Coordinates of C-alpha atoms in Angstrom, one line a residue:
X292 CA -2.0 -6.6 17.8
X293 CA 0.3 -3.7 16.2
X294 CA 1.3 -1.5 18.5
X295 CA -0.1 2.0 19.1
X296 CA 1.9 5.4 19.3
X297 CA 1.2 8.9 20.4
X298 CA 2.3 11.5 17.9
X299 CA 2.1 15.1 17.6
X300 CA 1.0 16.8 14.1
X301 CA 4.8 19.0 14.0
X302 CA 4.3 20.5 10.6
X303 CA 1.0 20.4 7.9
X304 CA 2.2 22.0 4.2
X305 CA 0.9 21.4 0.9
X306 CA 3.0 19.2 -1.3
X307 CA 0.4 19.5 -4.5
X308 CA -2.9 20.4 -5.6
X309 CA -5.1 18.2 -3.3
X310 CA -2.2 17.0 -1.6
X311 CA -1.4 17.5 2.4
X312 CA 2.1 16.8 3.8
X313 CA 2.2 15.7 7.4
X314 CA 5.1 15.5 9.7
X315 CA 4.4 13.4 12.8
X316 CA 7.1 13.4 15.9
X317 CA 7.1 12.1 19.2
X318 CA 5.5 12.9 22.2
X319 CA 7.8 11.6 24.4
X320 CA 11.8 11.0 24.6
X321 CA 12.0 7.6 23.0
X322 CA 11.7 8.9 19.9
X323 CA 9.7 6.7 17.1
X324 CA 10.6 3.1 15.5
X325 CA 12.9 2.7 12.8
X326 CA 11.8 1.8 9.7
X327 CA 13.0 1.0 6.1
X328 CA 11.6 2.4 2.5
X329 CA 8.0 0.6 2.2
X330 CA 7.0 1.0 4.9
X331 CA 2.9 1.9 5.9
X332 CA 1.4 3.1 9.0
X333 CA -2.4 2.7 10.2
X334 CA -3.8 6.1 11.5
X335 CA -6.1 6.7 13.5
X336 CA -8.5 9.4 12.6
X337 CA -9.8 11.6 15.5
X338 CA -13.6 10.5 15.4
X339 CA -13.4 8.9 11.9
X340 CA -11.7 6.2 10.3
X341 CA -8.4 4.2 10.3
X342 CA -6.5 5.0 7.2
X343 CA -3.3 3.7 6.2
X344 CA -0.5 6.2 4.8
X345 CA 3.2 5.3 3.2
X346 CA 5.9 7.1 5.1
X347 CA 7.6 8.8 2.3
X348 CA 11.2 10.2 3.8
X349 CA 13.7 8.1 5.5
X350 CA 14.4 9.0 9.4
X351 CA 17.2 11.7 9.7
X352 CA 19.0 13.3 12.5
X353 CA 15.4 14.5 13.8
X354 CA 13.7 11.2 13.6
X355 CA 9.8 11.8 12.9
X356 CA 7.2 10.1 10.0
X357 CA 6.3 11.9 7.0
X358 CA 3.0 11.6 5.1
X359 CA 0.9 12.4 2.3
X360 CA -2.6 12.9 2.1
X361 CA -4.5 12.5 -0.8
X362 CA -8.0 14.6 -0.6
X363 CA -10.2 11.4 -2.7
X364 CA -13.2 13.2 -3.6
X365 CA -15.2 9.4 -3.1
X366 CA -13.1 9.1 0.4
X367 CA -15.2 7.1 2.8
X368 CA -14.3 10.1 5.3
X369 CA -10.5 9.8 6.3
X370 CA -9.0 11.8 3.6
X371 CA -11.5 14.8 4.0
X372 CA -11.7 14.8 8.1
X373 CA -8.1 14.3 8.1
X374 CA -6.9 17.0 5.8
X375 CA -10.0 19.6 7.2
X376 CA -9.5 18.8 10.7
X377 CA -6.5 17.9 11.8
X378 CA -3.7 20.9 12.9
X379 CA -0.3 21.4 14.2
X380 CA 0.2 20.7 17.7
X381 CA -2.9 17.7 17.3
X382 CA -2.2 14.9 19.0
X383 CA -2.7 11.5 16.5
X384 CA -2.4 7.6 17.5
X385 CA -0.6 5.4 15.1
X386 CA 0.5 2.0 14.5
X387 CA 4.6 1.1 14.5
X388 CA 5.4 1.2 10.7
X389 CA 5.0 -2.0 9.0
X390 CA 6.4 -3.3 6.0
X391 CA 4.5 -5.4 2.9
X392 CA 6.4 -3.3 0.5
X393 CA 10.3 -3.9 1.0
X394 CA 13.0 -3.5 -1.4
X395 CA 14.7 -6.9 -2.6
X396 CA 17.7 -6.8 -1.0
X397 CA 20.5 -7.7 -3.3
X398 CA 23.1 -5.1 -3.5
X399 CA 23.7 -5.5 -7.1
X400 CA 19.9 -6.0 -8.0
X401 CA 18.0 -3.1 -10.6
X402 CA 15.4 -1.8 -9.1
X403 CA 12.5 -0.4 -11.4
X404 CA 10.2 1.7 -9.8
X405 CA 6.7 3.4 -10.9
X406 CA 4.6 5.8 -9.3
X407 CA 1.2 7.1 -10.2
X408 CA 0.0 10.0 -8.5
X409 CA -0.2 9.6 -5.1
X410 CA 1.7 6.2 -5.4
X411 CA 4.8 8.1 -5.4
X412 CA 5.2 8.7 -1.2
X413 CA 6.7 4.6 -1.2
X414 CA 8.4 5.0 -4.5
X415 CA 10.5 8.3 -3.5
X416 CA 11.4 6.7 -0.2
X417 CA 12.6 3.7 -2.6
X418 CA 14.4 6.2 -4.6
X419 CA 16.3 7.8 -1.4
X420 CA 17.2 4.3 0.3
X421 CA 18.9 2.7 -3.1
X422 CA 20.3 6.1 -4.0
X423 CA 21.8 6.3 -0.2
X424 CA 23.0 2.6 -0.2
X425 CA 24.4 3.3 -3.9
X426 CA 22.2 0.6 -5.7
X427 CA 21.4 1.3 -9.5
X428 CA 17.5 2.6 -9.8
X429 CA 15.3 4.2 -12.9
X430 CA 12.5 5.9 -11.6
X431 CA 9.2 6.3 -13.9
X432 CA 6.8 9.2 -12.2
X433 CA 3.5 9.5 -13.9
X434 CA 0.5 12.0 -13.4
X435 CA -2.1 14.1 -14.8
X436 CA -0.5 17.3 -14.6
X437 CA 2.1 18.7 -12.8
X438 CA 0.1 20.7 -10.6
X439 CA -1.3 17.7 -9.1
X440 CA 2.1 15.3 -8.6
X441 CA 4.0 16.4 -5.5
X442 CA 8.1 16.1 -5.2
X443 CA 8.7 16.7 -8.8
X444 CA 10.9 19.4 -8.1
X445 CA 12.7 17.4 -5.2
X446 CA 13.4 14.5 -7.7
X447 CA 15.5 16.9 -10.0
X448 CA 17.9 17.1 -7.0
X449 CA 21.3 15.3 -7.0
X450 CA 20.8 12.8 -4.6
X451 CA 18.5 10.9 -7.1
X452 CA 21.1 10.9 -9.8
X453 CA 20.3 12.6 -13.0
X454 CA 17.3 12.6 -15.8
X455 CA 18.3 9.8 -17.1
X456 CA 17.6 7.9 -14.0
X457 CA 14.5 9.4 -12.7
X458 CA 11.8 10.5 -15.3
X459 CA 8.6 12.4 -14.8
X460 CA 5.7 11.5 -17.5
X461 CA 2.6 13.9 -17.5
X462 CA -0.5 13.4 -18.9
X463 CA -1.4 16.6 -20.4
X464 CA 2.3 17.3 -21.5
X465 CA 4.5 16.9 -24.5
X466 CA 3.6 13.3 -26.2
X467 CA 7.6 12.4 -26.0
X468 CA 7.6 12.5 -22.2
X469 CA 5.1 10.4 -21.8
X470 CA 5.7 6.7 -21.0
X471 CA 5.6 3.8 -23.0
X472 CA 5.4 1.0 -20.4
X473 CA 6.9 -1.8 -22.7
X474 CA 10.1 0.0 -23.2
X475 CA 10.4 1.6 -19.9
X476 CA 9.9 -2.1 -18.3
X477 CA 12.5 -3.9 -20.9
X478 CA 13.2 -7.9 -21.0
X479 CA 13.2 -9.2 -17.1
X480 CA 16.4 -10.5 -15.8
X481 CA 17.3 -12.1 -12.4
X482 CA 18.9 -9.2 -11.0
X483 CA 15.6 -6.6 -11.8
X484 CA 13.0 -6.2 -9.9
X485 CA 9.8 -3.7 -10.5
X486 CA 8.0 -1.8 -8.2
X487 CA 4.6 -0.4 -8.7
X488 CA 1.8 1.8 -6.5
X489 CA -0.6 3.9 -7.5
X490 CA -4.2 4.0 -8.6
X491 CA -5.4 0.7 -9.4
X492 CA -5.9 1.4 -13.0
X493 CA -2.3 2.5 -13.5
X494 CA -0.7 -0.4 -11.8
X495 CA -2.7 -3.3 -13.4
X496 CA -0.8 -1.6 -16.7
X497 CA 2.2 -1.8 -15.5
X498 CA 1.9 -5.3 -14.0
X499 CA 0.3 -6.8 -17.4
X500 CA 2.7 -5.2 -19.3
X501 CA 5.5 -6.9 -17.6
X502 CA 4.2 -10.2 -17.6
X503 CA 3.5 -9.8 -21.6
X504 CA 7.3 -8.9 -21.7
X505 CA 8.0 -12.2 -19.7
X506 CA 8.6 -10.9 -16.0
X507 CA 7.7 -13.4 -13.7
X508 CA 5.7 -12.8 -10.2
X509 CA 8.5 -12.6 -8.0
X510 CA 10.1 -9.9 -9.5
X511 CA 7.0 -7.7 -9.0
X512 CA 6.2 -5.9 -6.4
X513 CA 3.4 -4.3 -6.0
X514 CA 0.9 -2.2 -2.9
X515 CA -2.6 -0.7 -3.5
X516 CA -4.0 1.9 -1.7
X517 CA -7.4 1.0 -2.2
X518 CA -9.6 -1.7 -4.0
X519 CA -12.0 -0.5 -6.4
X520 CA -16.0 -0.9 -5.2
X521 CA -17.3 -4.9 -5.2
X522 CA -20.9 -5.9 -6.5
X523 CA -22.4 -7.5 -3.3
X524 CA -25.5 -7.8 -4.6
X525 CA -25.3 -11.9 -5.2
X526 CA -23.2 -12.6 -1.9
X527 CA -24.3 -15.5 0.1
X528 CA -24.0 -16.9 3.3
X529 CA -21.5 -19.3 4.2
X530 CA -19.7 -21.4 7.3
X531 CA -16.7 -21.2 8.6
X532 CA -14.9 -23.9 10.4
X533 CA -13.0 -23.4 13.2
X534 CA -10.0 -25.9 12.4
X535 CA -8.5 -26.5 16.3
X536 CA -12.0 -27.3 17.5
X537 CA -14.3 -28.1 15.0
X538 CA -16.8 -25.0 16.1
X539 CA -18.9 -23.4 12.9
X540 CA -19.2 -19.9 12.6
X541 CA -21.9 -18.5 10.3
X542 CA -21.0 -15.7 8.0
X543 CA -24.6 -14.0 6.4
X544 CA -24.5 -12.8 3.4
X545 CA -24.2 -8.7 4.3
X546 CA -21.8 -9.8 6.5
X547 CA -17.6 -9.8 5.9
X548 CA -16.2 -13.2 7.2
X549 CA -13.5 -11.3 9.7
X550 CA -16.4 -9.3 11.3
X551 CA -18.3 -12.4 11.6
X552 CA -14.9 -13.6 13.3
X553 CA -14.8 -10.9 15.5
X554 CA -18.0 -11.2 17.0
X555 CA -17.7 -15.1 17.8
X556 CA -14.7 -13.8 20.0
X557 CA -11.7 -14.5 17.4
X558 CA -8.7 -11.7 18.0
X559 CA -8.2 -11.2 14.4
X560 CA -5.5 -8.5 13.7
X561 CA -7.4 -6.1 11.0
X562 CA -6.2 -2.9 9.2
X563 CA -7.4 -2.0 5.8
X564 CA -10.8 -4.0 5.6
X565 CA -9.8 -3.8 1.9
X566 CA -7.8 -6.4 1.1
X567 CA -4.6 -4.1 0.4
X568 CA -2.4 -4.5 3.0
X569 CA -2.8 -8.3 4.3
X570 CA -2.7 -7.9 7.7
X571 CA -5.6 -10.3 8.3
X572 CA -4.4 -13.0 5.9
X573 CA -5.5 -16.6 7.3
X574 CA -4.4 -20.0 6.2
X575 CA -7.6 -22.1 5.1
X576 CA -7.1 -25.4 5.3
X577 CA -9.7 -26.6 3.4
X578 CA -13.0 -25.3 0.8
X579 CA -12.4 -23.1 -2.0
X580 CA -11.6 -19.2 -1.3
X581 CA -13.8 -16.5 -3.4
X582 CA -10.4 -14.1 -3.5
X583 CA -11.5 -10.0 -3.3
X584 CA -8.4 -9.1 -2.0
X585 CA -5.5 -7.5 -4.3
X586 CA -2.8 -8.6 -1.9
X587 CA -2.4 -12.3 -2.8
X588 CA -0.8 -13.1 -7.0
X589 CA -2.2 -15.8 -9.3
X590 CA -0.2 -18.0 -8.2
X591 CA -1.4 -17.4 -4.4
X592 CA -4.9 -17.6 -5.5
X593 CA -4.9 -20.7 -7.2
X594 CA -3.5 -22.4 -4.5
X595 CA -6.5 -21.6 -2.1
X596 CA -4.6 -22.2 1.2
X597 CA -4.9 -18.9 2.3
X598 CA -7.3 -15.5 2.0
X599 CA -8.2 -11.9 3.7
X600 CA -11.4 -12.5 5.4
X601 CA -11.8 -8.9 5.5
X602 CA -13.5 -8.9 2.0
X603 CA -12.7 -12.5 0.5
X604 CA -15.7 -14.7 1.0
X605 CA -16.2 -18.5 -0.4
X606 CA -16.8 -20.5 -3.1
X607 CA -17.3 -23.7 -1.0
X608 CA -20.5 -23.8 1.3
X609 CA -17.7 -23.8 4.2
X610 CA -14.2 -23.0 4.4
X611 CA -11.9 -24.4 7.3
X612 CA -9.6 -21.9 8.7
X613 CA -6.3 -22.8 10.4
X614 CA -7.7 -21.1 13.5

């Protein structure tokens, strides 16, 4: 299992309409894990939810984790309790930051990076490790007004290069800022790579609009924040098979597969429950997976051999798990 740190709520500011900024610092001497631009933690939400937030500044000479909170008006409880509740000098338990979301690390790659509203706390940690390690970047930040999209002004400083490097595209703005995916994306070559986050909406755009322009998968990178809502309604039941010994587990039909996992005694390591951040992903050695999850690409899918049991179900009457 990840493991669990003790932080203290040092600052709480508003980075945008709807926005909260949080910075999170030690309790004790140690200090806090490194980490590199990408990177996620799980937090633990004082008598609500675990939620997972992007750490959006790289560690400097006071080391502490920076975060942005999105108030989502359909949040499930951990945006809302976190941003009402939670004050400076509040102690929080977190995960170690961990990492789904890395930069490629060539030194001469291209790195193209989009942000959509609240996608932009990976993107503009992106933007400050290739701008620090001097590796060439365009940056595409799109919103619905400016009111709403935090770090704008931050963006226009030096250290990101200048506006022909980073751009910021506003719905309700001028229509010649705002983006045209096909020619901000351009023809794919094997030293770019894209970079996506934000609502789901915006990122299946860009992601079909590269692959339309001939980008294959490996040179897109992508991480959701959320999945949008699943019909349930039809779900059935289904077995599991324990592959190391042969035991069935029975998964009902209102039932997720990892829970049903979890109650036969199974440590499965779990985080989102969404299938966003793959933290759960299981090998399956054999049956058909019913793929939920936004994690895996086509060409994962089609291959069947693994899935998030946190929402994936099955297709088969019994999948076979490499457990």
């Amino acid at each position: 299992m990840n493991t669990l740190l003790q932080v203290k709520v040092a600052s709480k500011i508003w980075l945008a309409d709807d926005i909260g900024g949080y910075e999170l610092s030690p309790l004790s001497d140690g200090g806090l894990p490194a980490f590199e631009a990408g990177s996620h933690i799980d937090l633990h939400v004082p008598l609500g939810p675990m939620r997972q937030y992007s750490l959006y500044d790289l560690p400097g000479e006071n080391p502490c984790y920076r975060i942005g909170v999105l108030r989502d008006p359909q949040s499930r409880g951990g945006s809302v309790k976190l941003l009402d509740d939670v004050q400076v000098g509040d102690t929080l338990t977190i995960s170690a930051p961990r990492n789904h979301f890395a930069l490629h690390s060539g030194q001469e790659d291209r790195s193209i990076l989009f942000a959509g509203g609240i996608g932009i706390t990976p993107i503009l940690c992106m933007a400050q490790q290739l701008a620090r390690e001097r590796r060439p970047f365009e940056m595409h930040y799109c919103g619905r007004t400016l009111s709403r999209m935090a770090f704008v002004d931050r963006l226009q400083q030096a250290q990101f290069g200048d506006e022909s490097q980073v751009h910021v595209h506003v719905d309700d703005g001028t229509p010649g800022q705002q983006l045209d995916a096909s020619s901000s994306i351009g023809s794919p070559s094997p030293d770019k790579h894209l970079y996506v986050c934000g609502p789901t909406g915006f990122m299946d755009h860009i992601l079909q609009t590269a692959r339309e322009l001939g980008w294959d998968e490996g040179h897109l990178h992508r991480e959701y924040f959320a999945a949008s809502p699943i019909d349930s309604s039809d779900d059935e039941r289904f077995e599991i098979e324990i592959g190391s010994s042969g035991r069935i587990i029975e998964v009902h039909a209102d039932q997720s597969a990892a829970h049903a996992l979890l109650d036969a005694g199974f440590n499965l390591p779990l985080s989102c429950e969404q299938g966003v951040c793959g933290t759960c992903m299981t090998k399956v050695l054999d049956g058909v997976p019913d793929h939920r999850d936004l994690y895996l690409t086509d060409e994962e899918r089609a291959s069947n051999d693994s899935f998030m049991p946190c929402c994936s179900r099955a297709k088969t009457s019994r999948l076979v798990l490499d457990l």
